[in-house]
Coordinates of C-alpha atoms in Angstrom, one line a residue:
Chain A
M54 CA -39.7 311.2 80.2
D55 CA -40.4 314.4 82.2
I56 CA -40.0 316.3 78.9
L57 CA -42.9 314.3 77.5
R58 CA -44.9 315.1 80.6
G59 CA -44.3 318.8 80.0
K60 CA -42.0 319.2 83.0
K61 CA -38.9 320.5 81.2
K62 CA -38.2 322.9 84.1
Q63 CA -37.7 320.0 86.5
I64 CA -34.9 318.2 84.6
D65 CA -31.1 318.7 84.9
R66 CA -30.3 318.4 81.2
L67 CA -31.8 317.2 77.9
P68 CA -31.9 313.6 76.9
A69 CA -29.2 312.4 74.4
F70 CA -31.3 309.9 72.4
N71 CA -32.9 309.1 69.1
S72 CA -36.6 308.0 69.0
V73 CA -36.4 306.6 65.5
G74 CA -33.9 304.1 64.1
T75 CA -30.7 303.4 66.1
Y76 CA -29.0 300.6 64.2
T77 CA -25.8 300.9 62.2
A78 CA -23.6 298.5 60.3
D79 CA -21.0 298.8 63.1
C80 CA -23.6 297.7 65.7
M81 CA -24.5 294.7 63.6
K82 CA -20.9 293.7 63.5
A83 CA -20.2 294.3 67.2
F84 CA -23.1 292.2 68.4
D85 CA -23.4 289.7 65.6
A86 CA -26.9 291.0 65.0
Y87 CA -27.0 291.4 61.2
W88 CA -30.0 292.1 59.0
P89 CA -32.1 290.4 57.8
E90 CA -31.9 288.0 60.8
A91 CA -32.3 290.8 63.3
H92 CA -35.6 291.6 61.8
R93 CA -37.0 288.1 62.6
N94 CA -35.1 287.0 65.7
P95 CA -36.1 288.8 68.9
V96 CA -32.8 288.2 70.7
K97 CA -30.8 289.7 67.8
M98 CA -33.4 292.5 67.4
A99 CA -33.0 293.4 71.1
K100 CA -29.1 293.3 70.8
L101 CA -29.1 295.6 67.8
G102 CA -31.7 297.9 69.3
A103 CA -29.6 298.4 72.4
A104 CA -26.2 298.5 70.6
L105 CA -25.8 302.3 70.4
H106 CA -26.7 302.6 74.1
R107 CA -23.9 300.1 74.9
L108 CA -21.3 301.4 72.5
A109 CA -22.0 305.1 72.5
G110 CA -24.1 305.8 75.6
L111 CA -27.1 306.7 73.5
E112 CA -30.0 307.2 76.0
S113 CA -32.6 305.1 74.3
V114 CA -33.0 301.5 73.0
V115 CA -35.2 301.3 70.0
V116 CA -36.9 298.6 67.9
P117 CA -37.9 297.6 65.3
F118 CA -35.9 298.5 62.2
G119 CA -37.4 299.6 58.9
L120 CA -41.0 300.5 58.3
T121 CA -42.6 297.3 57.0
V122 CA -43.8 295.5 60.1
E123 CA -47.3 296.9 59.9
A124 CA -47.6 296.5 56.1
E125 CA -46.6 292.8 56.5
V126 CA -49.5 292.3 58.9
F127 CA -51.9 293.4 56.1
G128 CA -50.3 291.0 53.6
A129 CA -47.4 292.9 52.0
P130 CA -44.7 290.5 50.8
V131 CA -41.6 292.0 52.5
N132 CA -38.3 291.9 50.7
F133 CA -35.6 291.4 53.3
F134 CA -32.8 291.3 50.8
E135 CA -31.4 288.0 52.1
D136 CA -27.6 287.8 52.4
S137 CA -27.3 291.6 52.2
V138 CA -27.8 294.5 54.5
K139 CA -30.5 296.7 53.0
W140 CA -33.6 298.4 54.3
P141 CA -36.5 296.0 54.0
S142 CA -38.9 297.0 51.2
V143 CA -41.8 295.2 49.5
K144 CA -41.7 292.9 46.5
K145 CA -44.9 294.3 45.1
F146 CA -47.9 296.3 46.1
I147 CA -50.8 294.0 46.9
A148 CA -53.8 296.4 47.2
K149 CA -55.9 298.5 44.9
E150 CA -58.8 298.8 47.3
A151 CA -59.1 298.5 51.0
S152 CA -60.9 295.2 50.5
D153 CA -57.7 293.8 49.0
L154 CA -55.9 294.1 52.3
K155 CA -55.7 291.0 54.5
V156 CA -57.6 292.5 57.4
P157 CA -57.9 290.0 60.4
S158 CA -61.4 289.5 61.6
R159 CA -60.6 290.5 65.2
V160 CA -58.5 293.5 65.9
D161 CA -56.4 291.7 68.5
D162 CA -55.4 289.0 66.0
V163 CA -52.7 291.4 64.8
R164 CA -50.7 290.6 67.9
Q165 CA -50.0 287.2 66.4
L166 CA -49.3 288.3 62.8
G167 CA -46.0 288.9 60.9
R168 CA -43.2 290.2 63.0
V169 CA -45.5 291.8 65.7
P170 CA -44.7 288.9 68.2
V171 CA -41.0 289.3 67.4
V172 CA -41.0 293.0 68.1
C173 CA -43.0 292.4 71.4
E174 CA -40.5 289.7 72.5
A175 CA -37.6 292.0 71.7
I176 CA -39.3 294.8 73.8
R177 CA -39.7 292.4 76.7
I178 CA -36.0 291.5 76.6
L179 CA -35.0 295.1 76.5
K180 CA -37.4 296.0 79.3
R181 CA -35.9 293.4 81.6
E182 CA -32.4 294.6 80.9
F183 CA -32.9 298.4 80.7
E184 CA -35.8 299.2 83.0
A185 CA -35.0 302.3 85.1
E186 CA -31.9 302.9 83.0
V187 CA -33.0 304.2 79.6
P188 CA -36.4 304.3 77.9
V189 CA -37.4 301.4 75.7
I190 CA -38.8 303.0 72.5
A191 CA -40.9 301.2 69.8
Y192 CA -41.9 302.9 66.7
L193 CA -45.0 302.4 64.5
C194 CA -45.3 303.2 60.8
C195 CA -48.6 304.9 60.7
P196 CA -51.4 304.2 58.2
F197 CA -50.9 307.0 55.6
E198 CA -47.2 306.2 55.2
S199 CA -47.5 302.5 55.7
I200 CA -50.4 302.0 53.1
G201 CA -49.1 304.6 50.6
S202 CA -45.5 303.3 50.6
F203 CA -45.8 299.6 51.1
L204 CA -49.3 298.3 50.3
V205 CA -50.7 300.4 47.5
D206 CA -48.7 301.7 44.4
S207 CA -47.4 305.0 45.8
A208 CA -48.2 307.0 42.7
D209 CA -51.8 305.7 42.5
F210 CA -52.2 306.3 46.2
L211 CA -51.2 310.0 45.9
K212 CA -53.2 310.6 42.8
R213 CA -56.3 309.2 44.4
C214 CA -56.0 311.6 47.2
I215 CA -57.5 314.1 44.8
S216 CA -59.3 312.0 42.2
E217 CA -60.9 309.4 44.6
P218 CA -60.6 310.6 48.2
E219 CA -63.3 308.2 49.3
A220 CA -60.9 305.3 48.5
I221 CA -58.2 306.8 50.7
H222 CA -60.7 307.4 53.5
E223 CA -61.7 303.7 53.3
F224 CA -58.1 302.5 53.6
M225 CA -57.6 304.8 56.6
R226 CA -60.9 304.0 58.3
V227 CA -60.6 300.2 58.0
T228 CA -57.0 300.0 59.2
T229 CA -56.6 302.6 61.9
P230 CA -57.8 300.4 64.8
Y231 CA -55.3 297.7 63.8
Y232 CA -52.4 300.1 63.8
A233 CA -53.5 301.3 67.3
E234 CA -53.6 297.7 68.4
I235 CA -50.1 297.0 67.2
A236 CA -48.8 300.1 69.0
N237 CA -50.6 299.0 72.2
S238 CA -49.2 295.5 72.0
F239 CA -45.7 297.1 71.9
K240 CA -46.7 299.2 74.9
E241 CA -48.0 296.3 76.9
A242 CA -44.8 294.3 76.1
G243 CA -43.0 297.1 78.0
A244 CA -42.2 300.0 75.6
D245 CA -42.0 303.2 77.6
I246 CA -42.5 305.5 74.6
I247 CA -44.2 304.9 71.2
T248 CA -43.0 306.9 68.3
L249 CA -45.7 307.3 65.7
R250 CA -44.1 307.8 62.3
E251 CA -46.5 309.5 59.9
E252 CA -43.9 310.6 57.5
A253 CA -45.5 311.2 54.2
V254 CA -47.6 314.2 55.1
S255 CA -45.1 317.0 54.5
L256 CA -45.5 319.8 51.9
N257 CA -43.3 317.6 49.7
N258 CA -46.2 315.2 49.4
I259 CA -49.6 316.7 50.1
H260 CA -51.4 320.0 50.7
P261 CA -52.1 320.8 54.3
K262 CA -55.8 320.8 53.5
H263 CA -55.5 317.2 52.4
F264 CA -53.7 316.4 55.7
D265 CA -56.8 317.9 57.4
S266 CA -59.3 315.8 55.4
L267 CA -57.5 312.5 54.7
V268 CA -55.0 312.0 57.5
K269 CA -55.8 314.1 60.6
P270 CA -59.1 312.5 61.7
Y271 CA -57.4 309.0 61.7
L272 CA -54.1 310.1 63.2
K273 CA -56.0 311.8 66.0
K274 CA -57.9 308.7 66.6
L275 CA -54.8 306.6 66.5
V276 CA -53.0 308.9 69.0
K277 CA -56.0 308.8 71.3
E278 CA -56.1 305.0 71.4
V279 CA -52.4 304.5 72.0
K280 CA -51.4 304.9 75.6
P281 CA -49.1 307.9 76.4
P282 CA -46.4 309.1 76.1
R283 CA -46.3 309.3 72.3
I284 CA -43.9 311.0 70.0
L285 CA -45.1 312.0 66.6
H286 CA -42.4 311.9 63.9
S287 CA -42.7 313.4 60.5
C288 CA -40.2 313.9 57.7
G289 CA -39.8 316.4 54.9
Q290 CA -40.6 320.0 54.7
L291 CA -43.4 320.8 57.2
W292 CA -43.2 324.6 56.9
S293 CA -42.8 327.2 54.1
P294 CA -43.4 331.0 54.1
N295 CA -46.9 330.4 52.7
L296 CA -48.1 327.2 54.4
E297 CA -47.4 324.9 57.3
V298 CA -48.6 321.6 58.6
I299 CA -46.9 321.7 62.0
S300 CA -49.8 323.2 63.9
K301 CA -52.1 320.6 62.5
L302 CA -49.7 317.8 63.6
T303 CA -49.7 319.2 67.1
E304 CA -53.5 319.0 67.2
C305 CA -53.3 315.3 66.8
G306 CA -52.5 314.9 70.5
A307 CA -49.0 313.5 70.8
E308 CA -46.9 314.8 73.7
A309 CA -44.0 315.5 71.5
L310 CA -43.2 316.2 67.8
T311 CA -39.9 315.4 66.1
I312 CA -38.9 316.8 62.7
E313 CA -36.1 316.5 60.2
E314 CA -33.8 319.1 58.9
S315 CA -35.9 320.4 56.0
T316 CA -38.2 322.1 58.5
P317 CA -36.6 325.2 60.2
M318 CA -36.3 324.5 63.9
E319 CA -37.0 328.1 65.0
K320 CA -40.3 328.1 63.0
A321 CA -41.4 324.8 64.4
A322 CA -40.5 325.9 68.0
E323 CA -42.6 329.0 67.6
I324 CA -45.6 327.0 66.5
V325 CA -45.2 324.2 69.1
S326 CA -44.8 326.8 71.9
K327 CA -48.4 327.8 71.2
A328 CA -49.7 324.3 70.8
E329 CA -52.1 322.9 73.4
L330 CA -51.5 319.2 73.3
T331 CA -47.9 318.9 72.1
H332 CA -45.3 320.4 74.4
A333 CA -42.0 319.1 73.3
L334 CA -40.1 319.4 70.0
G335 CA -37.1 317.6 68.8
G336 CA -35.1 316.2 65.8
N337 CA -33.8 318.5 63.1
I338 CA -30.1 317.5 63.2
S339 CA -29.2 316.0 59.9
A340 CA -28.5 312.2 60.2
Y341 CA -26.5 312.3 57.0
S342 CA -24.6 315.6 56.6
V343 CA -24.0 316.1 60.4
I344 CA -24.0 312.9 62.3
H345 CA -22.8 310.6 59.5
Q346 CA -20.3 312.9 57.9
G347 CA -19.1 314.7 60.9
P348 CA -16.6 316.0 61.8
K349 CA -16.7 316.2 65.6
E350 CA -16.9 320.0 65.6
K351 CA -19.8 320.1 63.2
I352 CA -21.8 317.6 65.4
Q353 CA -21.1 319.7 68.5
K354 CA -22.1 322.9 66.7
S355 CA -25.3 321.4 65.4
V356 CA -26.3 320.2 68.8
E357 CA -25.6 323.7 70.2
L358 CA -27.6 325.3 67.5
A359 CA -30.6 323.0 67.9
I360 CA -30.7 323.8 71.6
A361 CA -30.4 327.5 70.9
K362 CA -33.3 327.3 68.5
G363 CA -35.6 325.8 71.0
S364 CA -35.2 322.0 70.7
D365 CA -36.2 320.0 73.7
M366 CA -34.8 316.9 72.2
P367 CA -31.8 317.7 70.1
M368 CA -31.7 314.4 68.1
P369 CA -31.2 313.4 64.5
G370 CA -34.1 314.1 62.2
C371 CA -34.1 310.5 61.0
D372 CA -32.7 307.0 61.6
F373 CA -28.9 307.0 61.9
W374 CA -27.3 306.1 58.6
L375 CA -26.2 302.5 58.3
E376 CA -22.6 303.4 57.8
T377 CA -22.4 306.1 60.5
P378 CA -19.3 305.7 62.7
T379 CA -20.0 304.8 66.3
E380 CA -17.6 307.6 67.3
H381 CA -19.9 310.2 65.7
V382 CA -22.8 309.0 67.8
R383 CA -20.7 309.1 70.9
T384 CA -19.7 312.7 70.0
F385 CA -23.4 313.5 69.6
V386 CA -24.3 312.0 73.0
E387 CA -21.6 313.9 74.8
A388 CA -22.4 317.1 73.1
V389 CA -26.1 316.9 74.3
K390 CA -25.0 316.1 77.8
D391 CA -22.4 318.9 78.0
L392 CA -24.3 321.6 76.2
S393 CA -27.6 321.2 77.9
A394 CA -26.1 320.7 81.4
D395 CA -26.7 324.2 82.6
L396 CA -30.3 324.5 81.4
G397 CA -31.9 323.3 84.6
Chain B
M253 CA -61.1 326.2 15.1
G254 CA -58.0 324.2 15.9
N255 CA -57.5 326.6 18.8
D256 CA -60.6 325.4 20.6
F257 CA -59.4 321.8 20.5
I258 CA -56.0 322.8 21.7
Q259 CA -57.6 324.9 24.4
S260 CA -59.6 322.0 25.7
L261 CA -56.5 319.9 26.0
T262 CA -54.9 322.6 28.1
E263 CA -58.0 322.8 30.2
A264 CA -58.2 319.1 30.8
V265 CA -54.6 319.1 32.1
V266 CA -55.1 322.2 34.3
N267 CA -58.4 320.7 35.7
Y268 CA -56.8 317.3 36.5
E269 CA -59.4 315.6 34.2
V270 CA -57.8 312.4 32.8
E271 CA -60.8 311.3 30.8
D272 CA -61.4 314.8 29.4
A273 CA -57.9 314.9 28.2
V274 CA -58.3 311.6 26.3
S275 CA -61.5 312.6 24.7
A276 CA -60.1 316.1 23.8
A277 CA -57.2 314.4 22.1
K278 CA -59.5 312.1 20.1
R279 CA -61.7 315.0 19.1
A280 CA -58.6 317.1 18.1
L281 CA -57.3 314.3 15.8
E282 CA -60.7 313.8 14.2
A283 CA -60.9 317.5 13.5
G284 CA -57.5 317.3 11.8
V285 CA -55.6 319.3 14.3
D286 CA -51.8 318.8 13.9
P287 CA -50.8 316.4 16.7
V288 CA -47.5 318.2 17.3
A289 CA -49.3 321.5 17.9
A290 CA -51.8 319.7 20.1
I291 CA -48.9 318.4 22.3
E292 CA -46.8 321.5 22.3
E293 CA -49.5 324.2 22.4
G294 CA -52.2 322.2 24.2
L295 CA -50.7 319.7 26.6
A296 CA -47.3 321.3 27.3
K297 CA -49.0 324.6 28.0
G298 CA -51.3 322.9 30.5
V299 CA -48.4 321.2 32.2
R300 CA -46.5 324.5 32.4
I301 CA -49.4 326.2 34.1
V302 CA -49.7 323.3 36.6
G303 CA -45.9 323.3 37.1
D304 CA -46.0 327.0 37.9
K305 CA -48.8 326.4 40.4
F306 CA -46.7 323.7 41.9
G307 CA -43.8 326.0 42.2
A308 CA -46.0 328.6 43.9
E309 CA -47.3 326.0 46.4
E310 CA -50.9 326.4 45.2
I311 CA -51.0 322.7 44.4
F312 CA -48.9 319.7 45.6
L313 CA -47.7 316.4 44.3
P314 CA -51.1 314.6 43.9
E315 CA -52.5 317.3 41.7
L316 CA -49.3 317.5 39.7
M317 CA -49.4 313.7 39.2
V318 CA -53.0 313.6 38.0
A319 CA -52.3 316.5 35.6
V320 CA -49.3 314.6 34.3
E321 CA -51.4 311.4 34.0
A322 CA -53.9 313.4 31.9
M323 CA -51.1 314.6 29.7
K324 CA -49.6 311.1 29.4
Q325 CA -53.0 309.5 28.4
A326 CA -53.6 312.2 25.8
M327 CA -50.1 311.7 24.5
T328 CA -50.8 308.0 23.8
I329 CA -53.6 309.1 21.5
L330 CA -51.7 311.9 19.9
K331 CA -48.2 310.4 19.5
P332 CA -49.0 307.6 17.0
A333 CA -50.6 310.3 14.7
I334 CA -47.4 312.3 14.5
N335 CA -45.6 310.2 11.8
K336 CA -48.6 310.6 9.6
S337 CA -48.6 314.4 9.9
S338 CA -46.7 316.8 7.8
R339 CA -44.5 318.2 10.5
V340 CA -41.5 316.3 11.7
E341 CA -41.2 316.0 15.4
K342 CA -37.9 317.4 16.6
S343 CA -36.3 315.8 19.6
L344 CA -34.3 317.9 22.1
G345 CA -32.2 314.8 22.9
R346 CA -32.4 311.3 24.2
V347 CA -32.6 310.8 28.0
M348 CA -32.4 307.4 29.6
I349 CA -33.8 307.3 33.2
G350 CA -34.1 304.7 35.9
T351 CA -34.5 304.1 39.6
I352 CA -31.4 302.6 41.2
E353 CA -31.5 299.0 42.5
G354 CA -33.1 298.2 45.8
D355 CA -36.3 300.2 45.3
I356 CA -39.6 299.7 43.6
H357 CA -41.0 303.2 44.2
D358 CA -40.9 305.4 41.2
I359 CA -43.1 308.5 41.6
G360 CA -40.3 311.0 41.0
K361 CA -38.7 309.2 38.1
S362 CA -42.0 308.8 36.3
M363 CA -42.8 312.4 36.8
V364 CA -39.4 313.4 35.4
G365 CA -39.9 311.1 32.4
A366 CA -43.3 312.6 31.7
M367 CA -42.1 316.2 32.0
L368 CA -39.1 315.5 29.7
T369 CA -41.4 313.9 27.1
V370 CA -43.8 316.8 27.0
A371 CA -40.8 319.2 26.8
G372 CA -39.7 317.4 23.6
F373 CA -37.1 314.9 24.8
E374 CA -37.0 311.3 23.7
V375 CA -37.2 309.3 26.9
V376 CA -36.1 305.7 27.5
D377 CA -37.4 304.5 30.9
L378 CA -35.6 301.5 32.4
G379 CA -38.1 301.3 35.2
T380 CA -37.2 300.6 38.9
D381 CA -34.7 298.5 40.7
V382 CA -32.1 299.0 37.9
S383 CA -28.7 297.4 38.7
V384 CA -25.4 299.2 38.2
E385 CA -24.6 296.7 35.4
R386 CA -27.8 297.2 33.6
F387 CA -27.4 301.0 33.7
I388 CA -24.1 300.6 32.0
A389 CA -25.1 298.0 29.5
K390 CA -28.1 300.2 28.5
V391 CA -26.0 303.3 28.0
K392 CA -24.0 301.3 25.4
E393 CA -27.1 300.1 23.7
V394 CA -29.4 303.2 23.9
E395 CA -26.6 305.8 23.5
P396 CA -28.4 308.5 25.4
D397 CA -27.3 312.1 25.6
I398 CA -28.3 312.1 29.3
V399 CA -28.5 309.4 31.9
G400 CA -30.9 310.2 34.8
M401 CA -30.7 308.2 38.0
S402 CA -33.2 308.4 40.8
A403 CA -32.9 307.1 44.4
L404 CA -35.5 307.2 47.1
M405 CA -33.5 305.9 50.0
T406 CA -30.2 307.0 51.5
T407 CA -29.0 303.4 51.4
T408 CA -29.5 303.1 47.6
M409 CA -28.1 306.5 46.6
L410 CA -24.6 305.2 47.2
R411 CA -25.1 303.0 44.1
M412 CA -25.2 306.2 41.9
K413 CA -21.5 306.6 42.6
D414 CA -21.0 303.0 41.4
V415 CA -22.8 303.7 38.1
I416 CA -20.6 306.8 37.4
E417 CA -17.5 304.8 38.3
G418 CA -18.6 302.0 35.9
L419 CA -19.2 304.5 33.1
R420 CA -15.7 305.9 33.6
K421 CA -14.1 302.4 33.5
E422 CA -16.0 301.6 30.3
G423 CA -14.8 304.8 28.7
L424 CA -18.4 306.0 28.5
R425 CA -18.4 308.8 31.0
E426 CA -17.4 311.5 28.5
K427 CA -20.2 310.5 26.1
V428 CA -23.1 311.1 28.4
K429 CA -24.2 313.7 30.9
V430 CA -25.3 312.3 34.2
V431 CA -28.2 313.8 36.2
I432 CA -29.4 312.6 39.5
G433 CA -32.5 313.2 41.6
G434 CA -34.7 311.8 44.4
V435 CA -35.5 312.8 48.0
P436 CA -32.2 312.0 49.7
T437 CA -30.0 313.5 47.0
S438 CA -28.7 317.0 46.7
S439 CA -26.5 319.1 44.5
E440 CA -23.7 318.6 47.0
W441 CA -24.1 314.9 46.6
A442 CA -24.1 315.3 42.8
K443 CA -20.8 317.1 43.0
E444 CA -19.3 314.6 45.4
I445 CA -20.0 311.6 43.1
G446 CA -19.1 313.5 39.9
A447 CA -22.5 313.9 38.3
D448 CA -23.2 316.7 35.9
G449 CA -26.4 317.9 37.5
H450 CA -29.1 317.5 40.1
G451 CA -32.8 318.3 39.9
W452 CA -35.0 318.8 43.0
N453 CA -38.2 318.0 41.1
A454 CA -39.5 317.2 37.7
M455 CA -39.6 320.8 36.5
E456 CA -36.0 321.4 37.6
A457 CA -35.0 318.2 35.9
V458 CA -36.2 319.5 32.5
K459 CA -34.3 322.7 33.1
V460 CA -31.1 320.9 33.9
A461 CA -31.5 318.6 30.9
K462 CA -32.0 321.6 28.6
R463 CA -29.0 323.5 30.1
L464 CA -26.7 320.5 29.8
L465 CA -27.5 320.0 26.2
H466 CA -27.2 323.7 25.4
Q467 CA -30.8 324.2 24.6
P468 CA -32.6 327.5 25.0
E469 CA -34.0 327.9 28.5
E470 CA -37.7 328.0 27.8
R471 CA -39.8 328.5 24.7
S472 CA -42.6 330.9 25.3

């Protein structure tokens, strides 16, 4: 928490956590908290969200799982893949225009919709159990990612960023206050940190100039309305020798930024060190080729490298893989604890 | 004279103007322009220019997608006219593509399909959420030269391995080349599961397809 307050110098070592998804198939088995039930039952959700803390000493408990909670609020028919363990997705895209979304008349109505009450109840359970032990983290799938991946046909959504930008503005303008409300309901339920996942804004998806025009004004507003501390998470390639979107992300106002391995850590660290509002950087360790695949030595080496390159939060760049062995997560946790111990 | 019509097809694609591409295609046919030339010299040229800009990071996915949309729409006008024309369309090979089960997102796969079509391949698109069994049954039925599989999620990419295994069991593996793509995939993953190739994006996919079927790299 001190890192998020910009007080890195006052801590003994870096946190060994993950601020995005922390569920694995092993965890589901160990606590009898399988998907899809754990998406809809707050007790099971809390069990699964805390599983890697209990089993591997991970220094965070995180809910929910998957990125469809918010889209469901606006009417997306979520496919939970009953009787199997698969990431929730949607059965179909329901909106062509912003007016097709099921937008509640009052902003605070979202607190009662879809799985928002389930996530809030899971957070309350986790808060009771882990207060003063590890941070309770809740993540929010932010509007550009949520709408463009789960509510509107993704191809249409991207095409209209250039052919009909007004339509995209309308989606973002109408929905942003509701996303902020969902995040604040998580906060009020007891979440210590909110991770804002705006993942579809990398150079793999859109030009930084379109991030500036179509995403940034709304993301800034969202960050402003969500009570601190906030971690902004983004996937994909955020930097190239010609262009970068990292500095623009830091201008959105979150205390910390986490990235995945397609963005070079040293470049991101250089940019974040000059940022005014964002003062911590993390992520970048591959959840698949390092943490999932291992072996032990590779995990340790990657943690060491991430710290050397300027990571304040040497954590995976993404959710843990479903099939990741618990032992690998334990190795990761111990590596962060050991290798950052003499920093203070 | 034909050159002007061909030029306006290229321009419509390069300027991301879907409606202009359709009207340019109609005008070209009315003027008696050879539809094969309109595709190869007009649309394909436009897509190549846009593809180069994409590679140089001048433009990004949305622009590329609208350009491909313009190309596709113009193709629907030009293609039916091909049989009536004097020249015979030559196919570079038959490619069957699909997104692996569990996902309904298909930006990447559709782009690959469009780029392969404009490059001269015959494309059979199975759509999204394609089961392992359906991939294999369709290989028997369609007899493609290449099977292209796309996965968007790390959880679904494991299914690619099952398809390759299935093809092997059915004795079909030697008859087709297998190419994979999609955000979580890599050339290492392709090697690991025994695929023949991997493409990072739609332009690369075309190159890989051409290389695998021993076609010349790029016609100028």
